[in-house]
Amino acid sequence: MFHSRWRLALAPLALVGAAWLAASMPAAEGAPVDFKFREAAINAAGVQGMADLRGKPILIDFWGKN
Amino acid sequence: MPASIKVQEQFGDDVQVIFVECQGTEKNTYEAFAWKMKWMGNNAIWTNERVIPTVGRGLPEVALIGVDGTVLLQGYPGDFGKELEETLAAEVKKSKDAPAGTPATLKKAWASFAKGDLGGALAECDKVGGDDGAKARSEMVARTEARIARVERMLAAGDLAEADELVGALQKSCKPVAELAPKVAELATKLGASELAAEREAAKAWSSFSNKVAKDKPFDAGNVKKAEGIAEKHKGTKNGARAAHFVELSKINLNR
């Protein structure tokens, strides 16, 4: 009984964790990148993710403000 | 100026540059920093979400995703020499051609699609028929539907100039296509609606201001004052809110 309650309480957390992991997982080698922004990006002009950019080359620049 | 900004400004809409801040800087802070450094005023997108995982041990790092959606190059930019530039130019060229592996019979269809003639392209796909024709048709419709969905989001966000431009191209492209033309016509009607008049005026003011100041001391007191004026005059609109957000960004201490 005690364990079932804990399981129920933790279920939403597990779902959130799974969703987060899925969004962070690298694309399989050679597979197209499938990514959707969780939060609206700056200057996105309607772009929500990679699906909106299909057929166009994308240059990703990883940088740091500091 | 980062080389990627130059790439975005050189290639315009043919390439999408995405800047990913990786040091945990707060969103408003790195946006303010990008304004201050005069990196805004182009199509580059800014985020702190890693579109793909990084592979190196430090920054900067770049990744090039090709027209087929796969990662072609990734690593420290200095290690690539001319390879990055050349691969990017080749991908831009490919983006205007038929996808790799397209049968010769469908090259004409893809050429029409690249020119914005969706009606002609689909007619050509139907003429070729079979699995290949159906596959090409489905891909062309999917790409066009993605653009239509993007217009809807631009409209919702108040990006009216960008929405006008895209709807104009879609109207021309989709006119003879019965399955898509009504949706595009509906968007064009929404864009021309009188209820959008205030937003349209605000969009014009914000766009003119932001393009002007992006490369010229954005946060100078005079410019901030102008932004305050736009925010006040266009209060209640999405573009007025953008001007107010710009004013808030100008107050952020970037030396912390």
PDB file of C-alpha atoms in Angstrom:
ATOM      1  CA  MET A   1       0.000   0.000   0.000  1.00  0.00           C
ATOM      2  CA  PHE A   2       2.722   2.432   1.066  1.00  0.00           C
ATOM      3  CA  HIS A   3       4.774   1.604  -2.034  1.00  0.00           C
ATOM      4  CA  SER A   4       1.790   2.015  -4.391  1.00  0.00           C
ATOM      5  CA  ARG A   5       1.172   5.504  -3.015  1.00  0.00           C
ATOM      6  CA  TRP A   6       4.801   6.452  -3.560  1.00  0.00           C
ATOM      7  CA  ARG A   7       4.686   5.051  -7.075  1.00  0.00           C
ATOM      8  CA  LEU A   8       1.579   7.112  -7.837  1.00  0.00           C
ATOM      9  CA  ALA A   9       3.145  10.247  -6.371  1.00  0.00           C
ATOM     10  CA  LEU A  10       6.339   9.808  -8.373  1.00  0.00           C
ATOM     11  CA  ALA A  11       4.671   8.932 -11.677  1.00  0.00           C
ATOM     12  CA  PRO A  12       4.338  12.566 -12.890  1.00  0.00           C
ATOM     13  CA  LEU A  13       8.017  13.177 -12.040  1.00  0.00           C
ATOM     14  CA  ALA A  14       9.029  10.120 -14.007  1.00  0.00           C
ATOM     15  CA  LEU A  15       7.013  11.334 -16.998  1.00  0.00           C
ATOM     16  CA  VAL A  16       8.629  14.789 -16.872  1.00  0.00           C
ATOM     17  CA  GLY A  17      12.047  13.159 -16.572  1.00  0.00           C
ATOM     18  CA  ALA A  18      11.384  10.891 -19.525  1.00  0.00           C
ATOM     19  CA  ALA A  19      10.222  13.833 -21.658  1.00  0.00           C
ATOM     20  CA  TRP A  20      13.313  15.820 -20.676  1.00  0.00           C
ATOM     21  CA  LEU A  21      15.593  12.909 -21.518  1.00  0.00           C
ATOM     22  CA  ALA A  22      13.897  12.368 -24.875  1.00  0.00           C
ATOM     23  CA  ALA A  23      14.403  16.049 -25.757  1.00  0.00           C
ATOM     24  CA  SER A  24      18.077  15.867 -24.747  1.00  0.00           C
ATOM     25  CA  MET A  25      18.939  12.603 -26.462  1.00  0.00           C
ATOM     26  CA  PRO A  26      21.365  12.810 -29.365  1.00  0.00           C
ATOM     27  CA  ALA A  27      20.068  11.799 -32.780  1.00  0.00           C
ATOM     28  CA  ALA A  28      21.137   8.310 -33.759  1.00  0.00           C
ATOM     29  CA  GLU A  29      24.269   8.295 -35.911  1.00  0.00           C
ATOM     30  CA  GLY A  30      23.336   9.442 -39.412  1.00  0.00           C
ATOM     31  CA  ALA A  31      19.687  10.090 -38.491  1.00  0.00           C
ATOM     32  CA  PRO A  32      18.101  13.498 -39.093  1.00  0.00           C
ATOM     33  CA  VAL A  33      18.129  15.788 -36.056  1.00  0.00           C
ATOM     34  CA  ASP A  34      14.645  15.973 -34.579  1.00  0.00           C
ATOM     35  CA  PHE A  35      14.449  18.778 -32.037  1.00  0.00           C
ATOM     36  CA  LYS A  36      11.717  21.065 -30.798  1.00  0.00           C
ATOM     37  CA  PHE A  37      12.420  24.098 -28.596  1.00  0.00           C
ATOM     38  CA  ARG A  38      10.802  23.747 -25.181  1.00  0.00           C
ATOM     39  CA  GLU A  39      10.706  27.535 -24.768  1.00  0.00           C
ATOM     40  CA  ALA A  40      10.286  30.049 -27.613  1.00  0.00           C
ATOM     41  CA  ALA A  41      13.744  30.947 -28.918  1.00  0.00           C
ATOM     42  CA  ILE A  42      14.742  34.579 -29.435  1.00  0.00           C
ATOM     43  CA  ASN A  43      14.130  35.867 -32.976  1.00  0.00           C
ATOM     44  CA  ALA A  44      12.623  32.515 -33.978  1.00  0.00           C
ATOM     45  CA  ALA A  45      10.048  34.058 -36.372  1.00  0.00           C
ATOM     46  CA  GLY A  46       7.705  31.091 -36.032  1.00  0.00           C
ATOM     47  CA  VAL A  47      10.397  28.397 -35.970  1.00  0.00           C
ATOM     48  CA  GLN A  48       9.549  25.837 -33.273  1.00  0.00           C
ATOM     49  CA  GLY A  49      12.089  23.207 -34.197  1.00  0.00           C
ATOM     50  CA  MET A  50      14.043  21.424 -36.854  1.00  0.00           C
ATOM     51  CA  ALA A  51      10.899  20.312 -38.719  1.00  0.00           C
ATOM     52  CA  ASP A  52      10.272  23.949 -39.687  1.00  0.00           C
ATOM     53  CA  LEU A  53      13.701  24.147 -41.286  1.00  0.00           C
ATOM     54  CA  ARG A  54      13.630  20.965 -43.363  1.00  0.00           C
ATOM     55  CA  GLY A  55      15.525  21.272 -46.619  1.00  0.00           C
ATOM     56  CA  LYS A  56      17.664  24.166 -45.320  1.00  0.00           C
ATOM     57  CA  PRO A  57      21.259  23.973 -44.013  1.00  0.00           C
ATOM     58  CA  ILE A  58      21.579  24.886 -40.331  1.00  0.00           C
ATOM     59  CA  LEU A  59      24.708  26.171 -38.638  1.00  0.00           C
ATOM     60  CA  ILE A  60      24.686  25.771 -34.867  1.00  0.00           C
ATOM     61  CA  ASP A  61      27.103  27.969 -32.935  1.00  0.00           C
ATOM     62  CA  PHE A  62      27.635  26.851 -29.334  1.00  0.00           C
ATOM     63  CA  TRP A  63      28.947  29.849 -27.425  1.00  0.00           C
ATOM     64  CA  GLY A  64      29.213  31.308 -23.964  1.00  0.00           C
ATOM     65  CA  LYS A  65      28.590  34.865 -22.849  1.00  0.00           C
ATOM     66  CA  ASN A  66      31.546  34.676 -20.441  1.00  0.00           C
TER      67      ASN A  66
ATOM     68  CA  MET B   1      31.864  39.567 -34.597  1.00  0.00           C
ATOM     69  CA  PRO B   2      31.385  35.765 -34.592  1.00  0.00           C
ATOM     70  CA  ALA B   3      31.913  34.197 -38.021  1.00  0.00           C
ATOM     71  CA  SER B   4      28.412  32.678 -37.779  1.00  0.00           C
ATOM     72  CA  ILE B   5      26.835  36.155 -37.759  1.00  0.00           C
ATOM     73  CA  LYS B   6      28.680  36.881 -40.991  1.00  0.00           C
ATOM     74  CA  VAL B   7      27.379  33.578 -42.409  1.00  0.00           C
ATOM     75  CA  GLN B   8      23.786  34.531 -41.497  1.00  0.00           C
ATOM     76  CA  GLU B   9      24.138  37.978 -43.015  1.00  0.00           C
ATOM     77  CA  GLN B  10      25.887  36.659 -46.130  1.00  0.00           C
ATOM     78  CA  PHE B  11      23.455  33.811 -46.887  1.00  0.00           C
ATOM     79  CA  GLY B  12      20.260  35.421 -45.553  1.00  0.00           C
ATOM     80  CA  ASP B  13      17.294  33.083 -45.740  1.00  0.00           C
ATOM     81  CA  ASP B  14      19.286  30.293 -47.458  1.00  0.00           C
ATOM     82  CA  VAL B  15      20.899  29.271 -44.154  1.00  0.00           C
ATOM     83  CA  GLN B  16      19.600  29.225 -40.584  1.00  0.00           C
ATOM     84  CA  VAL B  17      22.133  30.046 -37.884  1.00  0.00           C
ATOM     85  CA  ILE B  18      21.211  29.039 -34.337  1.00  0.00           C
ATOM     86  CA  PHE B  19      23.267  30.383 -31.434  1.00  0.00           C
ATOM     87  CA  VAL B  20      23.170  28.164 -28.366  1.00  0.00           C
ATOM     88  CA  GLU B  21      24.378  29.762 -25.122  1.00  0.00           C
ATOM     89  CA  CYS B  22      26.093  27.001 -23.133  1.00  0.00           C
ATOM     90  CA  GLN B  23      27.315  28.682 -19.946  1.00  0.00           C
ATOM     91  CA  GLY B  24      24.014  28.898 -18.126  1.00  0.00           C
ATOM     92  CA  THR B  25      23.642  32.644 -18.652  1.00  0.00           C
ATOM     93  CA  GLU B  26      20.112  33.876 -18.030  1.00  0.00           C
ATOM     94  CA  LYS B  27      18.110  34.378 -21.242  1.00  0.00           C
ATOM     95  CA  ASN B  28      17.591  38.150 -20.922  1.00  0.00           C
ATOM     96  CA  THR B  29      21.273  38.608 -20.095  1.00  0.00           C
ATOM     97  CA  TYR B  30      22.576  36.863 -23.196  1.00  0.00           C
ATOM     98  CA  GLU B  31      19.962  38.606 -25.333  1.00  0.00           C
ATOM     99  CA  ALA B  32      21.080  41.986 -23.952  1.00  0.00           C
ATOM    100  CA  PHE B  33      24.696  40.957 -24.567  1.00  0.00           C
ATOM    101  CA  ALA B  34      23.923  40.053 -28.204  1.00  0.00           C
ATOM    102  CA  TRP B  35      22.259  43.433 -28.734  1.00  0.00           C
ATOM    103  CA  LYS B  36      25.161  45.256 -27.112  1.00  0.00           C
ATOM    104  CA  MET B  37      27.669  43.420 -29.296  1.00  0.00           C
ATOM    105  CA  LYS B  38      25.626  44.424 -32.402  1.00  0.00           C
ATOM    106  CA  TRP B  39      24.925  40.803 -33.274  1.00  0.00           C
ATOM    107  CA  MET B  40      21.186  41.290 -33.758  1.00  0.00           C
ATOM    108  CA  GLY B  41      19.423  42.646 -36.853  1.00  0.00           C
ATOM    109  CA  ASN B  42      19.579  39.411 -38.895  1.00  0.00           C
ATOM    110  CA  ASN B  43      17.720  36.078 -39.030  1.00  0.00           C
ATOM    111  CA  ALA B  44      19.865  34.239 -36.456  1.00  0.00           C
ATOM    112  CA  ILE B  45      17.960  32.433 -33.703  1.00  0.00           C
ATOM    113  CA  TRP B  46      19.142  32.544 -30.074  1.00  0.00           C
ATOM    114  CA  THR B  47      18.507  29.895 -27.452  1.00  0.00           C
ATOM    115  CA  ASN B  48      20.067  28.109 -24.494  1.00  0.00           C
ATOM    116  CA  GLU B  49      18.616  24.721 -25.468  1.00  0.00           C
ATOM    117  CA  ARG B  50      21.164  22.365 -26.997  1.00  0.00           C
ATOM    118  CA  VAL B  51      19.669  21.371 -30.307  1.00  0.00           C
ATOM    119  CA  ILE B  52      22.217  18.534 -30.349  1.00  0.00           C
ATOM    120  CA  PRO B  53      24.734  17.575 -27.654  1.00  0.00           C
ATOM    121  CA  THR B  54      28.163  19.196 -27.855  1.00  0.00           C
ATOM    122  CA  VAL B  55      31.100  16.920 -28.631  1.00  0.00           C
ATOM    123  CA  GLY B  56      34.128  19.014 -27.639  1.00  0.00           C
ATOM    124  CA  ARG B  57      35.524  19.987 -24.283  1.00  0.00           C
ATOM    125  CA  GLY B  58      35.172  23.721 -24.687  1.00  0.00           C
ATOM    126  CA  LEU B  59      33.694  26.640 -26.569  1.00  0.00           C
ATOM    127  CA  PRO B  60      33.272  27.746 -29.243  1.00  0.00           C
ATOM    128  CA  GLU B  61      31.941  24.748 -31.072  1.00  0.00           C
ATOM    129  CA  VAL B  62      29.988  24.625 -34.318  1.00  0.00           C
ATOM    130  CA  ALA B  63      27.853  22.003 -36.003  1.00  0.00           C
ATOM    131  CA  LEU B  64      26.601  21.979 -39.550  1.00  0.00           C
ATOM    132  CA  ILE B  65      23.317  20.211 -40.229  1.00  0.00           C
ATOM    133  CA  GLY B  66      22.841  19.431 -43.903  1.00  0.00           C
ATOM    134  CA  VAL B  67      19.721  19.665 -46.042  1.00  0.00           C
ATOM    135  CA  ASP B  68      18.930  16.030 -45.215  1.00  0.00           C
ATOM    136  CA  GLY B  69      18.769  16.966 -41.524  1.00  0.00           C
ATOM    137  CA  THR B  70      21.884  15.032 -40.463  1.00  0.00           C
ATOM    138  CA  VAL B  71      24.987  16.431 -38.747  1.00  0.00           C
ATOM    139  CA  LEU B  72      27.736  16.801 -41.352  1.00  0.00           C
ATOM    140  CA  LEU B  73      30.470  18.465 -39.292  1.00  0.00           C
ATOM    141  CA  GLN B  74      30.851  19.234 -35.610  1.00  0.00           C
ATOM    142  CA  GLY B  75      33.720  20.476 -33.488  1.00  0.00           C
ATOM    143  CA  TYR B  76      36.041  23.402 -32.842  1.00  0.00           C
ATOM    144  CA  PRO B  77      35.570  25.835 -35.767  1.00  0.00           C
ATOM    145  CA  GLY B  78      39.313  26.424 -36.181  1.00  0.00           C
ATOM    146  CA  ASP B  79      39.881  22.722 -36.894  1.00  0.00           C
ATOM    147  CA  PHE B  80      37.815  22.757 -40.078  1.00  0.00           C
ATOM    148  CA  GLY B  81      39.710  25.391 -42.079  1.00  0.00           C
ATOM    149  CA  LYS B  82      37.972  25.902 -45.408  1.00  0.00           C
ATOM    150  CA  GLU B  83      35.980  22.665 -45.060  1.00  0.00           C
ATOM    151  CA  LEU B  84      33.160  24.287 -43.091  1.00  0.00           C
ATOM    152  CA  GLU B  85      32.762  27.156 -45.548  1.00  0.00           C
ATOM    153  CA  GLU B  86      32.901  24.830 -48.575  1.00  0.00           C
ATOM    154  CA  THR B  87      30.484  22.254 -47.123  1.00  0.00           C
ATOM    155  CA  LEU B  88      28.047  25.015 -46.199  1.00  0.00           C
ATOM    156  CA  ALA B  89      28.182  26.490 -49.726  1.00  0.00           C
ATOM    157  CA  ALA B  90      27.614  23.001 -51.180  1.00  0.00           C
ATOM    158  CA  GLU B  91      24.590  22.470 -48.894  1.00  0.00           C
ATOM    159  CA  VAL B  92      23.089  25.818 -49.927  1.00  0.00           C
ATOM    160  CA  LYS B  93      23.419  24.697 -53.543  1.00  0.00           C
ATOM    161  CA  LYS B  94      21.856  21.316 -52.675  1.00  0.00           C
ATOM    162  CA  SER B  95      18.925  23.048 -50.959  1.00  0.00           C
ATOM    163  CA  LYS B  96      17.886  24.406 -54.344  1.00  0.00           C
ATOM    164  CA  ASP B  97      18.215  21.005 -56.041  1.00  0.00           C
ATOM    165  CA  ALA B  98      16.249  17.778 -55.746  1.00  0.00           C
ATOM    166  CA  PRO B  99      17.033  15.716 -52.594  1.00  0.00           C
ATOM    167  CA  ALA B 100      19.815  13.157 -52.933  1.00  0.00           C
ATOM    168  CA  GLY B 101      18.699   9.931 -54.573  1.00  0.00           C
ATOM    169  CA  THR B 102      15.833  11.568 -56.495  1.00  0.00           C
ATOM    170  CA  PRO B 103      15.158   9.686 -59.749  1.00  0.00           C
ATOM    171  CA  ALA B 104      15.937  11.666 -62.919  1.00  0.00           C
ATOM    172  CA  THR B 105      12.239  11.644 -63.823  1.00  0.00           C
ATOM    173  CA  LEU B 106      11.483  13.836 -60.794  1.00  0.00           C
ATOM    174  CA  LYS B 107      14.258  16.414 -61.222  1.00  0.00           C
ATOM    175  CA  LYS B 108      11.905  18.679 -63.181  1.00  0.00           C
ATOM    176  CA  ALA B 109       9.320  18.520 -60.378  1.00  0.00           C
ATOM    177  CA  TRP B 110      11.903  19.567 -57.787  1.00  0.00           C
ATOM    178  CA  ALA B 111      13.175  22.352 -60.043  1.00  0.00           C
ATOM    179  CA  SER B 112       9.610  23.731 -60.228  1.00  0.00           C
ATOM    180  CA  PHE B 113       9.257  23.383 -56.446  1.00  0.00           C
ATOM    181  CA  ALA B 114      12.516  25.308 -55.877  1.00  0.00           C
ATOM    182  CA  LYS B 115      11.209  28.107 -58.101  1.00  0.00           C
ATOM    183  CA  GLY B 116       8.072  28.354 -55.946  1.00  0.00           C
ATOM    184  CA  ASP B 117       5.784  26.701 -58.518  1.00  0.00           C
ATOM    185  CA  LEU B 118       4.124  24.106 -56.282  1.00  0.00           C
ATOM    186  CA  GLY B 119       1.244  23.549 -58.697  1.00  0.00           C
ATOM    187  CA  GLY B 120       3.632  22.688 -61.538  1.00  0.00           C
ATOM    188  CA  ALA B 121       5.764  20.555 -59.215  1.00  0.00           C
ATOM    189  CA  LEU B 122       2.829  18.472 -57.973  1.00  0.00           C
ATOM    190  CA  ALA B 123       1.470  18.026 -61.496  1.00  0.00           C
ATOM    191  CA  GLU B 124       4.867  16.703 -62.506  1.00  0.00           C
ATOM    192  CA  CYS B 125       4.916  14.298 -59.520  1.00  0.00           C
ATOM    193  CA  ASP B 126       1.471  13.004 -60.491  1.00  0.00           C
ATOM    194  CA  LYS B 127       2.635  12.557 -64.073  1.00  0.00           C
ATOM    195  CA  VAL B 128       5.582  10.431 -62.916  1.00  0.00           C
ATOM    196  CA  GLY B 129       3.288   8.534 -60.527  1.00  0.00           C
ATOM    197  CA  GLY B 130       4.211   5.350 -58.657  1.00  0.00           C
ATOM    198  CA  ASP B 131       5.921   5.309 -55.267  1.00  0.00           C
ATOM    199  CA  ASP B 132       8.572   7.828 -56.334  1.00  0.00           C
ATOM    200  CA  GLY B 133       6.011  10.374 -57.542  1.00  0.00           C
ATOM    201  CA  ALA B 134       3.874   9.923 -54.429  1.00  0.00           C
ATOM    202  CA  LYS B 135       6.892  10.239 -52.116  1.00  0.00           C
ATOM    203  CA  ALA B 136       8.068  13.469 -53.773  1.00  0.00           C
ATOM    204  CA  ARG B 137       4.511  14.882 -53.720  1.00  0.00           C
ATOM    205  CA  SER B 138       4.166  14.088 -50.039  1.00  0.00           C
ATOM    206  CA  GLU B 139       7.516  15.727 -49.178  1.00  0.00           C
ATOM    207  CA  MET B 140       6.656  18.899 -51.119  1.00  0.00           C
ATOM    208  CA  VAL B 141       3.236  19.168 -49.462  1.00  0.00           C
ATOM    209  CA  ALA B 142       4.796  18.558 -46.014  1.00  0.00           C
ATOM    210  CA  ARG B 143       7.390  21.311 -46.550  1.00  0.00           C
ATOM    211  CA  THR B 144       4.683  23.721 -47.693  1.00  0.00           C
ATOM    212  CA  GLU B 145       2.413  22.835 -44.776  1.00  0.00           C
ATOM    213  CA  ALA B 146       5.316  23.531 -42.413  1.00  0.00           C
ATOM    214  CA  ARG B 147       5.631  27.008 -43.954  1.00  0.00           C
ATOM    215  CA  ILE B 148       1.882  27.584 -43.590  1.00  0.00           C
ATOM    216  CA  ALA B 149       2.030  26.566 -39.923  1.00  0.00           C
ATOM    217  CA  ARG B 150       4.954  28.933 -39.475  1.00  0.00           C
ATOM    218  CA  VAL B 151       2.876  31.848 -40.819  1.00  0.00           C
ATOM    219  CA  GLU B 152       0.204  31.074 -38.235  1.00  0.00           C
ATOM    220  CA  ARG B 153       2.791  31.306 -35.475  1.00  0.00           C
ATOM    221  CA  MET B 154       4.229  34.538 -36.937  1.00  0.00           C
ATOM    222  CA  LEU B 155       0.753  35.989 -36.941  1.00  0.00           C
ATOM    223  CA  ALA B 156       0.208  34.973 -33.322  1.00  0.00           C
ATOM    224  CA  ALA B 157       3.556  36.522 -32.335  1.00  0.00           C
ATOM    225  CA  GLY B 158       2.979  39.785 -34.221  1.00  0.00           C
ATOM    226  CA  ASP B 159       5.754  39.133 -36.773  1.00  0.00           C
ATOM    227  CA  LEU B 160       3.615  40.717 -39.463  1.00  0.00           C
ATOM    228  CA  ALA B 161       6.253  41.818 -41.988  1.00  0.00           C
ATOM    229  CA  GLU B 162       7.725  38.292 -42.031  1.00  0.00           C
ATOM    230  CA  ALA B 163       4.228  36.782 -42.248  1.00  0.00           C
ATOM    231  CA  ASP B 164       3.314  39.110 -45.148  1.00  0.00           C
ATOM    232  CA  GLU B 165       6.410  38.058 -47.043  1.00  0.00           C
ATOM    233  CA  LEU B 166       5.843  34.340 -46.513  1.00  0.00           C
ATOM    234  CA  VAL B 167       2.109  34.502 -47.271  1.00  0.00           C
ATOM    235  CA  GLY B 168       2.853  36.426 -50.483  1.00  0.00           C
ATOM    236  CA  ALA B 169       5.172  33.631 -51.622  1.00  0.00           C
ATOM    237  CA  LEU B 170       2.716  30.926 -50.514  1.00  0.00           C
ATOM    238  CA  GLN B 171      -0.211  32.542 -52.325  1.00  0.00           C
ATOM    239  CA  LYS B 172       1.753  32.500 -55.552  1.00  0.00           C
ATOM    240  CA  SER B 173       3.010  28.976 -54.978  1.00  0.00           C
ATOM    241  CA  CYS B 174      -0.231  27.363 -53.748  1.00  0.00           C
ATOM    242  CA  LYS B 175      -2.787  29.141 -55.979  1.00  0.00           C
ATOM    243  CA  PRO B 176      -3.419  26.143 -58.268  1.00  0.00           C
ATOM    244  CA  VAL B 177      -3.262  23.600 -55.411  1.00  0.00           C
ATOM    245  CA  ALA B 178      -6.802  22.860 -54.201  1.00  0.00           C
ATOM    246  CA  GLU B 179      -5.661  21.133 -51.005  1.00  0.00           C
ATOM    247  CA  LEU B 180      -3.601  24.113 -49.761  1.00  0.00           C
ATOM    248  CA  ALA B 181      -4.918  27.289 -51.420  1.00  0.00           C
ATOM    249  CA  PRO B 182      -7.931  27.811 -49.075  1.00  0.00           C
ATOM    250  CA  LYS B 183      -5.715  27.700 -45.968  1.00  0.00           C
ATOM    251  CA  VAL B 184      -3.314  30.248 -47.475  1.00  0.00           C
ATOM    252  CA  ALA B 185      -6.220  32.488 -48.534  1.00  0.00           C
ATOM    253  CA  GLU B 186      -7.567  32.317 -44.979  1.00  0.00           C
ATOM    254  CA  LEU B 187      -4.187  33.430 -43.611  1.00  0.00           C
ATOM    255  CA  ALA B 188      -4.010  36.285 -46.131  1.00  0.00           C
ATOM    256  CA  THR B 189      -7.474  37.430 -45.008  1.00  0.00           C
ATOM    257  CA  LYS B 190      -6.417  37.265 -41.348  1.00  0.00           C
ATOM    258  CA  LEU B 191      -3.307  39.312 -42.149  1.00  0.00           C
ATOM    259  CA  GLY B 192      -5.348  41.980 -43.903  1.00  0.00           C
ATOM    260  CA  ALA B 193      -7.983  42.207 -41.157  1.00  0.00           C
ATOM    261  CA  SER B 194      -8.729  45.621 -39.677  1.00  0.00           C
ATOM    262  CA  GLU B 195      -8.334  44.193 -36.145  1.00  0.00           C
ATOM    263  CA  LEU B 196      -4.620  43.913 -36.887  1.00  0.00           C
ATOM    264  CA  ALA B 197      -4.248  47.606 -37.772  1.00  0.00           C
ATOM    265  CA  ALA B 198      -2.802  48.603 -34.377  1.00  0.00           C
ATOM    266  CA  GLU B 199      -0.426  45.614 -34.348  1.00  0.00           C
ATOM    267  CA  ARG B 200       0.629  46.386 -37.914  1.00  0.00           C
ATOM    268  CA  GLU B 201       1.474  49.977 -37.011  1.00  0.00           C
ATOM    269  CA  ALA B 202       3.410  48.792 -33.966  1.00  0.00           C
ATOM    270  CA  ALA B 203       5.251  46.162 -36.028  1.00  0.00           C
ATOM    271  CA  LYS B 204       6.295  48.821 -38.511  1.00  0.00           C
ATOM    272  CA  ALA B 205       7.597  51.098 -35.757  1.00  0.00           C
ATOM    273  CA  TRP B 206       9.458  48.292 -33.924  1.00  0.00           C
ATOM    274  CA  SER B 207      10.913  46.817 -37.101  1.00  0.00           C
ATOM    275  CA  SER B 208      12.154  50.171 -38.358  1.00  0.00           C
ATOM    276  CA  PHE B 209      13.651  50.995 -34.943  1.00  0.00           C
ATOM    277  CA  SER B 210      15.256  47.611 -34.276  1.00  0.00           C
ATOM    278  CA  ASN B 211      16.799  47.355 -37.741  1.00  0.00           C
ATOM    279  CA  LYS B 212      18.233  50.844 -37.395  1.00  0.00           C
ATOM    280  CA  VAL B 213      19.749  50.457 -33.936  1.00  0.00           C
ATOM    281  CA  ALA B 214      20.964  46.829 -34.275  1.00  0.00           C
ATOM    282  CA  LYS B 215      24.297  47.881 -35.739  1.00  0.00           C
ATOM    283  CA  ASP B 216      24.558  51.291 -34.140  1.00  0.00           C
ATOM    284  CA  LYS B 217      24.948  51.507 -30.343  1.00  0.00           C
ATOM    285  CA  PRO B 218      21.585  49.893 -29.543  1.00  0.00           C
ATOM    286  CA  PHE B 219      21.544  50.829 -25.860  1.00  0.00           C
ATOM    287  CA  ASP B 220      22.536  54.486 -26.200  1.00  0.00           C
ATOM    288  CA  ALA B 221      20.326  56.705 -24.048  1.00  0.00           C
ATOM    289  CA  GLY B 222      18.695  58.242 -27.151  1.00  0.00           C
ATOM    290  CA  ASN B 223      17.795  54.841 -28.575  1.00  0.00           C
ATOM    291  CA  VAL B 224      16.419  53.590 -25.272  1.00  0.00           C
ATOM    292  CA  LYS B 225      14.272  56.719 -25.066  1.00  0.00           C
ATOM    293  CA  LYS B 226      12.942  56.030 -28.569  1.00  0.00           C
ATOM    294  CA  ALA B 227      12.135  52.450 -27.558  1.00  0.00           C
ATOM    295  CA  GLU B 228      10.278  53.781 -24.510  1.00  0.00           C
ATOM    296  CA  GLY B 229       8.279  56.007 -26.859  1.00  0.00           C
ATOM    297  CA  ILE B 230       7.363  53.038 -29.085  1.00  0.00           C
ATOM    298  CA  ALA B 231       6.395  50.944 -26.055  1.00  0.00           C
ATOM    299  CA  GLU B 232       4.163  53.731 -24.735  1.00  0.00           C
ATOM    300  CA  LYS B 233       2.557  54.616 -28.075  1.00  0.00           C
ATOM    301  CA  HIS B 234       1.854  50.967 -28.965  1.00  0.00           C
ATOM    302  CA  LYS B 235       0.938  49.693 -25.521  1.00  0.00           C
ATOM    303  CA  GLY B 236      -1.243  46.601 -25.679  1.00  0.00           C
ATOM    304  CA  THR B 237       0.394  45.258 -28.864  1.00  0.00           C
ATOM    305  CA  LYS B 238       2.971  42.485 -29.137  1.00  0.00           C
ATOM    306  CA  ASN B 239       5.443  44.800 -30.854  1.00  0.00           C
ATOM    307  CA  GLY B 240       4.914  47.461 -28.211  1.00  0.00           C
ATOM    308  CA  ALA B 241       5.802  44.773 -25.675  1.00  0.00           C
ATOM    309  CA  ARG B 242       8.968  44.027 -27.682  1.00  0.00           C
ATOM    310  CA  ALA B 243       9.993  47.673 -27.382  1.00  0.00           C
ATOM    311  CA  ALA B 244       9.303  47.562 -23.616  1.00  0.00           C
ATOM    312  CA  HIS B 245      11.383  44.358 -23.375  1.00  0.00           C
ATOM    313  CA  PHE B 246      14.239  46.118 -25.201  1.00  0.00           C
ATOM    314  CA  VAL B 247      14.119  48.902 -22.595  1.00  0.00           C
ATOM    315  CA  GLU B 248      14.356  46.291 -19.823  1.00  0.00           C
ATOM    316  CA  LEU B 249      17.310  44.618 -21.574  1.00  0.00           C
ATOM    317  CA  SER B 250      19.133  47.970 -21.712  1.00  0.00           C
ATOM    318  CA  LYS B 251      19.063  48.104 -17.881  1.00  0.00           C
ATOM    319  CA  ILE B 252      20.840  44.776 -17.377  1.00  0.00           C
ATOM    320  CA  ASN B 253      24.332  45.008 -15.936  1.00  0.00           C
ATOM    321  CA  LEU B 254      26.428  42.928 -18.334  1.00  0.00           C
ATOM    322  CA  ASN B 255      29.634  43.224 -16.307  1.00  0.00           C
ATOM    323  CA  ARG B 256      28.414  40.926 -13.529  1.00  0.00           C
TER     324      ARG B 256
END
